[in-house]
Short mmCIF file of C-alpha atoms and ligand atoms in Angstrom, two decimals:
data_model
loop_
_atom_site.label_atom_id
_atom_site.label_comp_id
_atom_site.label_asym_id
_atom_site.label_seq_id
_atom_site.Cartn_x
_atom_site.Cartn_y
_atom_site.Cartn_z
CA MET A 763 160.35 76.90 51.70
CA ARG A 764 161.87 74.71 54.41
CA ARG A 765 160.12 75.13 57.68
CA THR A 766 160.77 73.66 61.15
CA VAL A 767 157.99 75.25 63.09
CA SER A 768 156.60 73.13 65.88
CA ARG A 769 153.08 74.19 66.62
CA SER A 770 152.20 74.55 70.26
CA LEU A 771 148.66 73.62 70.68
CA GLY A 772 148.12 75.67 73.85
CA SER A 773 149.61 78.85 72.12
CA ALA A 774 147.64 78.22 68.93
CA LEU A 775 144.37 78.00 70.92
CA LEU A 776 145.22 81.16 72.85
CA TRP A 777 146.02 82.91 69.59
CA GLY A 778 142.50 82.18 68.32
CA LEU A 779 140.70 83.47 71.41
CA PRO A 780 139.32 86.99 71.41
CA THR A 781 141.24 87.88 74.61
CA LEU A 782 144.06 89.23 72.50
CA ALA A 783 141.91 91.56 70.56
CA GLY A 784 139.96 92.68 73.54
CA ASP A 785 142.67 92.40 76.13
CA ARG A 786 145.65 93.18 74.09
CA PRO A 787 149.16 92.06 75.07
CA ASN A 788 151.86 94.35 76.20
CA LEU A 789 154.71 94.83 73.69
CA LEU A 790 158.27 94.91 74.87
CA VAL A 791 161.00 95.13 72.30
CA VAL A 792 164.58 94.76 73.64
CA TYR A 793 166.68 96.14 70.84
CA SER A 794 170.47 95.99 71.06
CA ASP A 795 173.22 97.59 69.06
CA ASP A 796 175.57 95.88 66.55
CA HIS A 797 174.67 92.47 68.08
CA ALA A 798 175.63 89.77 65.59
CA GLN A 799 173.94 86.40 65.46
CA ALA A 800 177.46 84.79 65.92
CA ALA A 801 177.33 86.31 69.49
CA VAL A 802 173.94 84.88 70.43
CA GLY A 803 174.06 81.38 71.87
CA CYS A 804 170.89 80.13 70.29
CA TYR A 805 172.26 81.09 66.74
CA ASP A 806 175.78 79.91 67.25
CA SER A 807 177.44 78.78 70.53
CA LYS A 808 181.05 78.74 69.30
CA LEU A 809 181.78 82.17 70.87
CA CYS A 810 179.33 82.48 73.81
CA GLU A 811 176.01 81.50 75.43
CA THR A 812 173.49 84.08 76.03
CA PRO A 813 171.35 82.39 78.75
CA HIS A 814 168.48 84.82 78.81
CA ILE A 815 168.07 85.29 75.07
CA ASP A 816 168.50 81.57 74.62
CA ALA A 817 165.77 80.92 77.25
CA LEU A 818 163.45 83.44 75.43
CA ALA A 819 164.05 81.56 72.19
CA ALA A 820 163.41 78.20 73.88
CA ARG A 821 159.88 79.36 74.86
CA GLY A 822 159.23 81.32 71.68
CA THR A 823 160.03 81.62 68.02
CA ARG A 824 163.46 82.12 66.64
CA PHE A 825 163.81 83.45 63.06
CA THR A 826 166.84 81.83 61.42
CA ARG A 827 166.89 84.00 58.43
CA SER A 828 166.37 87.42 59.79
CA PHE A 829 167.96 90.37 57.92
CA VAL A 830 168.15 94.10 57.93
CA THR A 831 167.53 96.41 55.03
CA ASN A 832 170.40 98.84 55.56
CA SER A 833 173.04 97.87 58.12
CA ILE A 834 173.68 100.96 60.09
CA CYS A 835 172.25 102.40 63.27
CA GLY A 836 170.01 105.37 62.55
CA PRO A 837 168.46 104.08 59.33
CA ALA A 838 167.75 100.80 61.10
CA ARG A 839 165.74 102.72 63.66
CA ALA A 840 163.91 104.65 61.08
CA VAL A 841 162.99 101.36 59.31
CA PHE A 842 161.61 100.09 62.71
CA LEU A 843 159.52 103.15 63.23
CA THR A 844 158.00 103.45 59.74
CA GLY A 845 157.95 99.93 58.22
CA LEU A 846 159.54 101.41 55.18
CA HIS A 847 162.93 100.91 53.41
CA SER A 848 165.34 103.77 53.88
CA HIS A 849 164.93 105.29 50.45
CA ALA A 850 161.27 105.45 51.18
CA ASN A 851 161.52 106.89 54.77
CA GLY A 852 164.29 109.30 53.95
CA GLN A 853 166.69 108.21 56.65
CA THR A 854 169.16 106.68 54.31
CA THR A 855 172.33 107.50 56.36
CA ASN A 856 172.99 108.36 60.00
CA SER A 857 172.69 112.07 59.21
CA ALA A 858 169.92 112.39 56.62
CA GLY A 859 166.50 113.20 57.86
CA LEU A 860 163.55 111.05 58.44
CA ARG A 861 160.45 112.21 56.51
CA GLU A 862 158.10 114.15 58.77
CA ASP A 863 154.89 113.17 56.86
CA LEU A 864 155.01 109.63 57.79
CA PRO A 865 153.15 108.07 60.77
CA GLN A 866 155.42 106.39 63.25
CA LEU A 867 155.04 103.16 65.13
CA GLY A 868 154.70 104.87 68.54
CA GLU A 869 151.94 107.22 67.22
CA LEU A 870 150.02 104.21 65.60
CA LEU A 871 150.19 102.26 68.94
CA GLN A 872 149.08 105.29 70.86
CA ALA A 873 146.12 105.64 68.61
CA ALA A 874 145.40 101.94 69.25
CA GLY A 875 145.24 102.74 72.96
CA TYR A 876 148.77 101.88 74.08
CA GLN A 877 150.93 103.72 76.63
CA THR A 878 154.35 103.98 74.85
CA GLY A 879 157.89 104.51 75.97
CA VAL A 880 161.37 104.50 74.61
CA ILE A 881 164.56 104.26 76.72
CA GLY A 882 168.18 104.11 75.73
CA LYS A 883 169.99 104.72 72.47
CA TRP A 884 168.09 106.88 69.84
CA HIS A 885 170.43 107.92 67.06
CA LEU A 886 167.87 109.83 65.01
CA PRO A 887 168.22 113.55 64.36
CA ARG A 888 164.81 114.62 65.73
CA LYS A 889 163.15 114.08 69.00
CA PRO A 890 160.84 110.91 69.41
CA ARG A 891 157.29 111.15 68.24
CA GLY A 892 154.49 108.98 69.56
CA PHE A 893 156.06 108.09 72.89
CA ASP A 894 154.42 108.95 76.16
CA HIS A 895 157.74 108.69 77.85
CA TRP A 896 161.22 108.99 76.44
CA SER A 897 164.61 108.88 77.88
CA LEU A 898 167.50 109.00 75.42
CA ALA A 899 170.89 107.73 76.33
CA ARG A 900 174.01 109.63 75.13
CA GLY A 901 177.68 109.95 75.93
CA SER A 902 179.97 107.43 77.36
CA PHE A 903 179.37 103.96 78.69
CA TYR A 904 180.45 104.58 82.32
CA THR A 905 178.55 107.86 82.74
CA THR A 906 175.37 108.18 80.71
CA SER A 907 173.47 111.30 80.00
CA PHE A 908 169.60 110.80 79.62
CA GLU A 909 167.69 113.35 77.71
CA THR A 910 164.06 113.50 78.64
CA ALA A 911 161.31 115.97 78.07
CA GLN A 912 162.53 117.62 81.39
CA GLY A 913 166.07 118.09 80.20
CA THR A 914 169.43 116.21 80.28
CA GLN A 915 171.00 114.59 83.32
CA PRO A 916 174.28 112.71 83.45
CA GLU A 917 174.15 109.67 85.68
CA VAL A 918 177.16 107.66 86.86
CA GLY A 919 176.77 103.98 86.08
CA HIS A 920 177.12 101.67 83.19
CA SER A 921 174.86 102.54 80.27
CA THR A 922 173.36 98.91 80.23
CA ASP A 923 172.58 98.83 83.87
CA LEU A 924 171.03 102.35 83.79
CA ILE A 925 168.87 101.53 80.78
CA THR A 926 167.73 98.33 82.38
CA ASP A 927 166.86 100.05 85.68
CA GLN A 928 164.76 102.70 83.77
CA ALA A 929 163.02 100.15 81.74
CA ILE A 930 161.99 98.05 84.88
CA GLU A 931 160.85 101.24 86.65
CA TRP A 932 158.75 102.43 83.73
CA MET A 933 157.08 99.12 83.28
CA GLY A 934 156.41 99.07 87.00
CA GLU A 935 154.53 102.33 86.62
CA GLN A 936 152.22 100.68 83.97
CA VAL A 937 151.13 97.85 86.23
CA GLY A 938 147.34 98.23 87.10
CA GLY A 939 146.90 100.88 84.32
CA GLU A 940 144.05 100.49 81.95
CA GLN A 941 146.11 100.51 78.90
CA PRO A 942 148.47 97.96 77.58
CA PHE A 943 152.03 99.26 77.06
CA PHE A 944 154.61 99.27 74.34
CA LEU A 945 158.13 99.72 75.46
CA TRP A 946 161.18 99.91 73.24
CA VAL A 947 164.42 99.39 75.19
CA ASN A 948 167.55 100.25 73.23
CA TYR A 949 170.78 98.92 74.57
CA HIS A 950 173.98 100.58 73.36
CA ALA A 951 177.06 98.83 74.89
CA SER A 952 177.72 96.23 72.21
CA HIS A 953 178.60 99.13 70.02
CA ARG A 954 182.13 100.43 69.69
CA VAL A 955 184.17 101.10 71.93
CA TRP A 956 183.04 97.87 73.68
CA ASP A 957 183.33 99.15 77.22
CA PRO A 958 181.90 96.39 79.51
CA SER A 959 180.08 96.81 82.61
CA PRO A 960 182.29 96.50 85.80
CA GLU A 961 180.73 93.08 86.74
CA HIS A 962 181.60 91.66 83.34
CA LEU A 963 185.20 92.87 83.01
CA GLY A 964 186.46 89.64 84.40
CA LEU A 965 184.89 87.48 81.77
CA TYR A 966 187.16 85.67 79.20
CA ARG A 967 190.41 86.49 80.90
CA ASP A 968 191.83 82.94 80.43
CA GLY A 969 192.45 81.39 77.14
CA ASP A 970 191.75 82.39 73.56
CA LEU A 971 188.37 82.43 71.71
CA PRO A 972 188.00 80.69 68.24
CA GLU A 973 188.95 82.75 65.16
CA PRO A 974 186.68 83.11 62.16
CA ALA A 975 187.63 81.32 59.03
CA THR A 976 188.17 84.56 57.15
CA LEU A 977 190.14 86.59 59.70
CA PHE A 978 193.02 86.81 57.14
CA ASP A 979 190.84 87.30 54.10
CA ASP A 980 192.71 88.60 51.07
CA TYR A 981 189.62 90.00 49.25
CA ALA A 982 190.67 88.28 45.96
CA GLY A 983 187.94 88.17 43.37
CA ARG A 984 185.72 90.75 45.06
CA THR A 985 185.12 94.33 44.35
CA PRO A 986 187.98 96.74 45.17
CA ALA A 987 185.63 98.42 47.63
CA ALA A 988 185.83 95.34 49.93
CA GLU A 989 189.68 95.68 50.14
CA ALA A 990 189.49 99.54 50.54
CA THR A 991 187.04 99.22 53.49
CA GLN A 992 188.47 100.76 56.64
CA MET A 993 187.19 98.12 59.20
CA ARG A 994 190.20 96.03 59.51
CA ILE A 995 191.16 94.61 62.86
CA ALA A 996 194.69 94.51 61.57
CA ARG A 997 194.99 98.14 60.81
CA ASP A 998 191.96 100.32 61.71
CA LEU A 999 191.31 99.79 65.37
CA PHE A 1000 192.67 102.67 67.47
CA PRO A 1001 195.13 101.51 70.20
CA ALA A 1002 193.77 103.40 73.09
CA TYR A 1003 190.28 104.13 71.96
CA ASP A 1004 189.36 100.59 70.86
CA LEU A 1005 192.13 98.28 72.21
CA LYS A 1006 192.53 99.84 75.66
CA LEU A 1007 196.37 100.10 75.14
CA PRO A 1008 198.23 102.85 77.00
CA VAL A 1009 199.08 104.91 73.99
CA THR A 1010 199.66 108.72 74.01
CA GLY A 1011 199.61 111.24 71.07
CA GLU A 1012 196.29 110.45 69.68
CA GLY A 1013 194.50 113.40 70.98
CA ILE A 1014 191.07 112.66 72.02
CA LEU A 1015 191.68 109.03 71.23
CA ASP A 1016 194.64 108.70 73.47
CA ASP A 1017 195.05 107.31 77.06
CA ALA A 1018 195.43 110.70 78.66
CA ALA A 1019 191.74 111.49 77.66
CA ILE A 1020 190.29 108.11 78.50
CA ASN A 1021 188.89 108.81 81.94
CA ARG A 1022 187.06 111.87 80.76
CA ARG A 1023 185.90 110.32 77.35
CA LYS A 1024 184.72 107.12 78.90
CA GLY A 1025 183.11 108.93 81.90
CA MET A 1026 185.07 106.73 84.35
CA THR A 1027 185.26 107.44 88.01
CA ALA A 1028 188.48 106.72 89.84
CA GLU A 1029 186.93 103.43 90.95
CA HIS A 1030 186.03 102.49 87.46
CA ARG A 1031 189.63 103.36 86.36
CA ALA A 1032 191.15 101.35 89.05
CA LEU A 1033 189.09 98.30 88.29
CA TRP A 1034 189.78 98.73 84.64
CA ASP A 1035 193.58 98.92 85.19
CA SER A 1036 193.39 95.85 87.41
CA PHE A 1037 192.11 93.88 84.46
CA TYR A 1038 193.75 95.47 81.35
CA GLY A 1039 197.01 96.51 83.07
CA PRO A 1040 198.72 93.13 83.49
CA GLU A 1041 197.59 92.05 79.93
CA ASN A 1042 198.81 95.31 78.35
CA GLU A 1043 202.27 94.91 80.05
CA ALA A 1044 202.64 91.43 78.75
CA PHE A 1045 201.49 92.63 75.27
CA LEU A 1046 204.08 95.45 75.20
CA GLU A 1047 206.81 93.04 76.32
CA ALA A 1048 205.95 90.44 73.67
CA LYS A 1049 206.51 92.93 70.76
CA LEU A 1050 204.14 91.01 68.53
CA ALA A 1051 204.13 91.57 64.75
CA GLY A 1052 202.36 90.34 61.66
CA ASP A 1053 199.60 87.64 62.09
CA ASP A 1054 200.48 87.30 65.77
CA LEU A 1055 199.64 90.94 66.26
CA VAL A 1056 196.35 90.70 64.38
CA ARG A 1057 195.46 87.57 66.37
CA TRP A 1058 196.13 89.53 69.71
CA LYS A 1059 194.06 92.45 68.48
CA TYR A 1060 191.14 90.06 67.52
CA GLN A 1061 191.26 88.47 70.96
CA ARG A 1062 191.14 91.96 72.72
CA TYR A 1063 188.35 93.12 70.54
CA ILE A 1064 186.14 89.92 70.59
CA LYS A 1065 186.53 89.51 74.39
CA ASP A 1066 185.48 93.16 75.05
CA TYR A 1067 182.57 92.78 72.59
CA LEU A 1068 181.37 89.61 74.31
CA ARG A 1069 181.70 91.15 77.73
CA SER A 1070 179.48 93.89 76.57
CA VAL A 1071 176.99 91.29 75.17
CA ALA A 1072 177.04 89.51 78.42
CA GLY A 1073 175.93 92.75 80.12
CA ILE A 1074 172.99 93.03 77.79
CA ASP A 1075 171.97 89.52 78.12
CA ALA A 1076 172.04 90.08 81.96
CA GLY A 1077 169.97 93.18 81.53
CA LEU A 1078 167.38 91.21 79.55
CA GLY A 1079 167.33 88.66 82.37
CA ARG A 1080 166.58 91.39 85.00
CA ILE A 1081 163.86 92.80 82.76
CA LEU A 1082 162.20 89.34 82.14
CA ALA A 1083 162.47 88.62 86.03
CA SER A 1084 160.65 91.89 86.73
CA LEU A 1085 157.97 90.99 84.24
CA ALA A 1086 157.51 87.64 86.11
CA GLU A 1087 157.51 89.15 89.56
CA ARG A 1088 154.86 91.64 88.51
CA GLY A 1089 152.64 88.87 86.89
CA LEU A 1090 153.19 90.35 83.42
CA SER A 1091 154.85 87.39 81.63
CA GLU A 1092 151.55 86.00 80.44
CA SER A 1093 150.29 89.23 79.03
CA THR A 1094 153.61 90.60 77.51
CA ILE A 1095 155.11 89.68 74.11
CA VAL A 1096 158.87 90.08 74.13
CA VAL A 1097 160.99 90.71 71.09
CA TYR A 1098 164.75 90.50 71.25
CA THR A 1099 166.55 91.87 68.26
CA SER A 1100 169.34 94.24 67.17
CA ASP A 1101 169.60 97.29 64.73
CA GLN A 1102 171.86 94.98 62.61
CA GLY A 1103 174.64 92.42 62.75
CA PHE A 1104 178.31 93.01 62.96
CA PHE A 1105 181.62 91.59 61.70
CA LEU A 1106 183.28 89.65 64.52
CA GLY A 1107 186.54 89.17 62.64
CA GLU A 1108 184.92 87.70 59.43
CA HIS A 1109 186.80 89.10 56.39
CA GLY A 1110 189.32 90.65 58.93
CA TRP A 1111 186.77 93.24 60.05
CA TYR A 1112 184.87 94.84 62.89
CA ASP A 1113 181.82 97.05 62.10
CA LYS A 1114 178.79 96.48 59.81
CA ARG A 1115 177.44 98.31 56.70
CA TRP A 1116 178.24 95.51 54.03
CA MET A 1117 175.60 93.23 52.80
CA TYR A 1118 177.76 90.26 53.71
CA GLU A 1119 175.92 87.91 56.12
CA PRO A 1120 177.48 88.74 59.49
CA ALA A 1121 176.33 92.46 59.18
CA PHE A 1122 173.23 91.82 57.14
CA ALA A 1123 171.72 89.14 59.47
CA THR A 1124 170.49 90.05 62.90
CA PRO A 1125 168.95 88.17 65.78
CA LEU A 1126 165.22 87.97 65.97
CA VAL A 1127 163.50 86.01 68.82
CA VAL A 1128 159.79 86.58 69.89
CA ALA A 1129 158.06 84.95 72.80
CA GLY A 1130 154.88 85.56 74.88
CA PRO A 1131 151.18 84.90 74.72
CA GLY A 1132 150.08 83.39 71.52
CA ILE A 1133 153.65 82.93 70.15
CA THR A 1134 154.38 79.51 69.03
CA THR A 1135 157.54 77.53 69.96
CA GLY A 1136 160.05 76.71 67.27
CA GLU A 1137 162.09 78.07 64.46
CA VAL A 1138 161.01 79.83 61.35
CA ASP A 1139 163.34 79.66 58.26
CA ASP A 1140 161.31 82.02 56.07
CA LEU A 1141 163.10 85.26 55.04
CA VAL A 1142 162.12 88.19 57.32
CA GLN A 1143 163.55 91.71 57.68
CA ASN A 1144 163.51 94.53 60.24
CA LEU A 1145 161.11 96.07 57.81
CA ASP A 1146 158.50 93.68 59.17
CA LEU A 1147 158.69 94.70 62.76
CA ALA A 1148 156.36 97.62 62.73
CA PRO A 1149 153.59 95.70 60.89
CA THR A 1150 154.06 92.81 63.23
CA LEU A 1151 153.70 94.89 66.38
CA LEU A 1152 150.66 96.71 65.01
CA ASP A 1153 149.09 93.37 64.18
CA LEU A 1154 149.87 91.89 67.51
CA ALA A 1155 148.27 94.95 69.05
CA GLY A 1156 145.09 94.30 67.06
CA ALA A 1157 145.73 97.58 65.03
CA ASN A 1158 145.49 98.06 61.21
CA VAL A 1159 148.69 97.98 59.37
CA PRO A 1160 148.83 101.01 57.06
CA ALA A 1161 148.77 100.06 53.44
CA HIS A 1162 151.89 102.20 52.66
CA MET A 1163 154.14 99.98 54.85
CA GLN A 1164 156.66 97.84 52.85
CA GLY A 1165 157.07 95.28 55.55
CA VAL A 1166 154.72 92.32 56.25
CA SER A 1167 153.35 91.25 59.54
CA LEU A 1168 154.98 88.15 60.90
CA GLY A 1169 151.86 87.42 63.00
CA GLN A 1170 150.86 84.27 61.14
CA LEU A 1171 154.37 82.85 61.31
CA LEU A 1172 154.50 83.65 64.99
CA ALA A 1173 151.20 81.70 65.44
CA GLY A 1174 152.93 78.72 63.83
CA GLU A 1175 151.07 78.96 60.57
CA ALA A 1176 152.69 78.38 57.23
CA VAL A 1177 152.09 81.35 54.97
CA GLU A 1178 151.52 80.41 51.27
CA GLY A 1179 153.48 82.75 48.89
CA TRP A 1180 155.74 84.21 51.56
CA ARG A 1181 158.50 86.33 49.99
CA ASP A 1182 161.39 84.37 48.41
CA ALA A 1183 163.89 87.29 48.20
CA VAL A 1184 164.81 90.30 50.33
CA TYR A 1185 166.28 93.69 49.22
CA TYR A 1186 169.24 95.43 50.74
CA GLU A 1187 170.53 99.05 50.23
CA TYR A 1188 173.49 100.89 51.89
CA HIS A 1189 173.91 104.65 51.24
CA GLN A 1190 176.27 106.19 53.65
CA ARG A 1191 179.48 107.88 52.52
CA ASP A 1192 181.45 108.79 55.60
CA SER A 1193 184.64 110.79 56.07
CA GLY A 1194 186.80 111.99 59.05
CA ARG A 1195 189.08 110.29 61.45
CA ILE A 1196 186.82 107.54 62.26
CA SER A 1197 185.31 106.54 58.92
CA HIS A 1198 184.75 103.20 57.26
CA THR A 1199 184.73 104.00 53.48
CA VAL A 1200 182.17 101.33 52.58
CA ALA A 1201 180.93 102.04 49.08
CA PRO A 1202 177.19 102.31 48.65
CA HIS A 1203 175.70 99.14 47.23
CA TYR A 1204 172.50 97.26 46.94
CA GLY A 1205 171.42 93.71 46.41
CA VAL A 1206 169.05 90.79 46.65
CA ARG A 1207 169.26 87.72 48.75
CA THR A 1208 167.23 84.51 48.28
CA ASP A 1209 167.30 81.43 50.55
CA ARG A 1210 170.49 80.33 48.84
CA TYR A 1211 172.03 83.00 46.72
CA LYS A 1212 173.10 86.56 47.03
CA LEU A 1213 173.76 89.24 44.35
CA LEU A 1214 175.00 92.67 45.11
CA TYR A 1215 176.05 95.63 42.97
CA VAL A 1216 178.53 98.42 43.81
CA PRO A 1217 177.83 101.31 41.47
CA ASP A 1218 181.01 103.20 42.27
CA HIS A 1219 182.96 100.35 40.68
CA ASP A 1220 180.25 99.07 38.37
CA GLN A 1221 180.93 95.72 39.89
CA TRP A 1222 178.77 92.74 40.70
CA GLU A 1223 179.24 90.04 43.38
CA LEU A 1224 177.42 86.79 43.39
CA TYR A 1225 177.54 84.13 46.14
CA ASP A 1226 176.16 80.61 46.51
CA LEU A 1227 175.68 80.63 50.21
CA ALA A 1228 175.09 76.84 50.36
CA GLN A 1229 178.49 76.18 48.78
CA ASP A 1230 180.33 79.26 50.12
CA PRO A 1231 178.85 80.36 53.45
CA HIS A 1232 181.75 82.58 54.07
CA GLU A 1233 181.23 84.60 50.90
CA ILE A 1234 184.71 84.40 49.51
CA GLN A 1235 184.14 83.01 45.93
CA ASN A 1236 182.60 85.69 43.84
CA LEU A 1237 180.83 83.94 41.01
CA ALA A 1238 179.74 87.06 39.15
CA GLY A 1239 180.94 87.09 35.61
CA ASN A 1240 181.63 83.30 35.70
CA SER A 1241 180.07 81.93 32.63
CA GLU A 1242 179.00 78.75 34.44
CA TYR A 1243 176.67 80.87 36.58
CA ALA A 1244 175.55 83.31 33.92
CA GLY A 1245 172.04 81.99 33.86
CA LEU A 1246 171.82 82.43 37.59
CA GLN A 1247 173.16 85.87 37.55
CA ARG A 1248 170.66 86.90 34.91
CA MET A 1249 167.85 85.50 36.99
CA LEU A 1250 169.05 87.31 40.20
CA THR A 1251 169.58 90.48 38.29
CA ALA A 1252 166.04 90.37 37.10
CA ARG A 1253 164.87 89.56 40.65
CA LEU A 1254 166.76 92.51 41.96
CA ALA A 1255 165.14 94.80 39.38
CA GLU A 1256 161.76 93.43 40.28
CA LEU A 1257 162.35 94.23 43.97
CA ARG A 1258 163.60 97.75 43.18
CA GLU A 1259 160.37 98.38 41.18
CA ARG A 1260 158.18 96.91 43.92
CA TYR A 1261 159.74 99.13 46.52
CA GLU A 1262 159.75 102.20 44.19
CA VAL A 1263 163.63 102.72 44.35
CA SER A 1264 164.10 105.73 42.10
CA GLU A 1265 168.07 106.03 42.22
CA1 LIG B 1344 174.16 99.68 65.35
#
């Protein structure tokens, strides 16, 4: 496999010293929500820079082929906690339950001598296990309720800022302690409805951002499930709820309820109106239609999304600065990743769920003591994070985990026989006012090809990602590619057998 790792001699030497086993690193995982690689500067700078994530990547390892196993919020967190695919850990959808008999990452790190904390979004049905401290963020972005062991308290302030404050405070309490810490910080604000923090509302007010090549995709040649998906920017975003337009008559989604729903104070609302008001007036006057209307919606959506991302990047910057001030930078391994990627207008969509690249891929950057500097092109998944963190902590990785430690890759070592394919599965069938109707599917991706299967339609899709990076030419059933399709079908069956998929 192609590799572009540049070994850092100093880091490699440090890696080999017993200090990491005897004096183990703190582990800080900064985990965002729905953060696509296309909105991380060190992956793709067409839309934005993310100075703090980019700086972390510059002094650490960036995984260029980092994927999830099931592109949706709750299941991704269950994979993180168990090192098991969704079908194996039981959390296949946002509502189904995580198996109770499995050891979870926090418990395993506690057993290895770590103080553990989780702060921010949780999105799993049961309370945290294995965390000495937990503070779970719920509710709106401008007034966030935090649930702790002591109860639930609403706090006025933007979710990103409050989560950052709590993370810095908790890490400060660990300074001077005898145990290393593991902190899992879960930002929420890059998730729908993309309500930016007040200090980032002014970004991107002038000029348009570039559109993706497939904003006006017609879904030709693909499964009917792609066309049926309710994630279209053109059709499925709610005017007030998502697009911040002054629309009434949509009940809880309309403008009359917006202050309450978003938890805005009068000050928030005044600031909000000062930015969106004039733009909304111009929009209503222009009476846009057709492609022009889609383009306007895309710009409103992508700018709010990137404003929210800017807040998270700034939060990471504050967290890293606090580590440096406390002298913890040299003893703390920092991971930046997201629960999954997101469609930023590709295929005309917002949201995630599909195995197509924008939602399937997710950022993964790791930096700190013993971590080499460079890029790794090997295929990795969120499945690998639990084994990796246990490995970095000097703890045993339980044999039942399906992920593999990235420790050697992070040390700059090539790994013979590293996996040449990853498995994906999506299970959720949703309904109701805000639903997405993505059909369950599963598939395999190698370094170049992707094959996916949609059982509802008994339909296959096959893409050559080198020739067709936007995944618009479905080669399944094309006789020229029959051999390739047979090979990938067999590879997919092997992976399903290895991971013990029973359905
Ligand atoms: Ca998510």
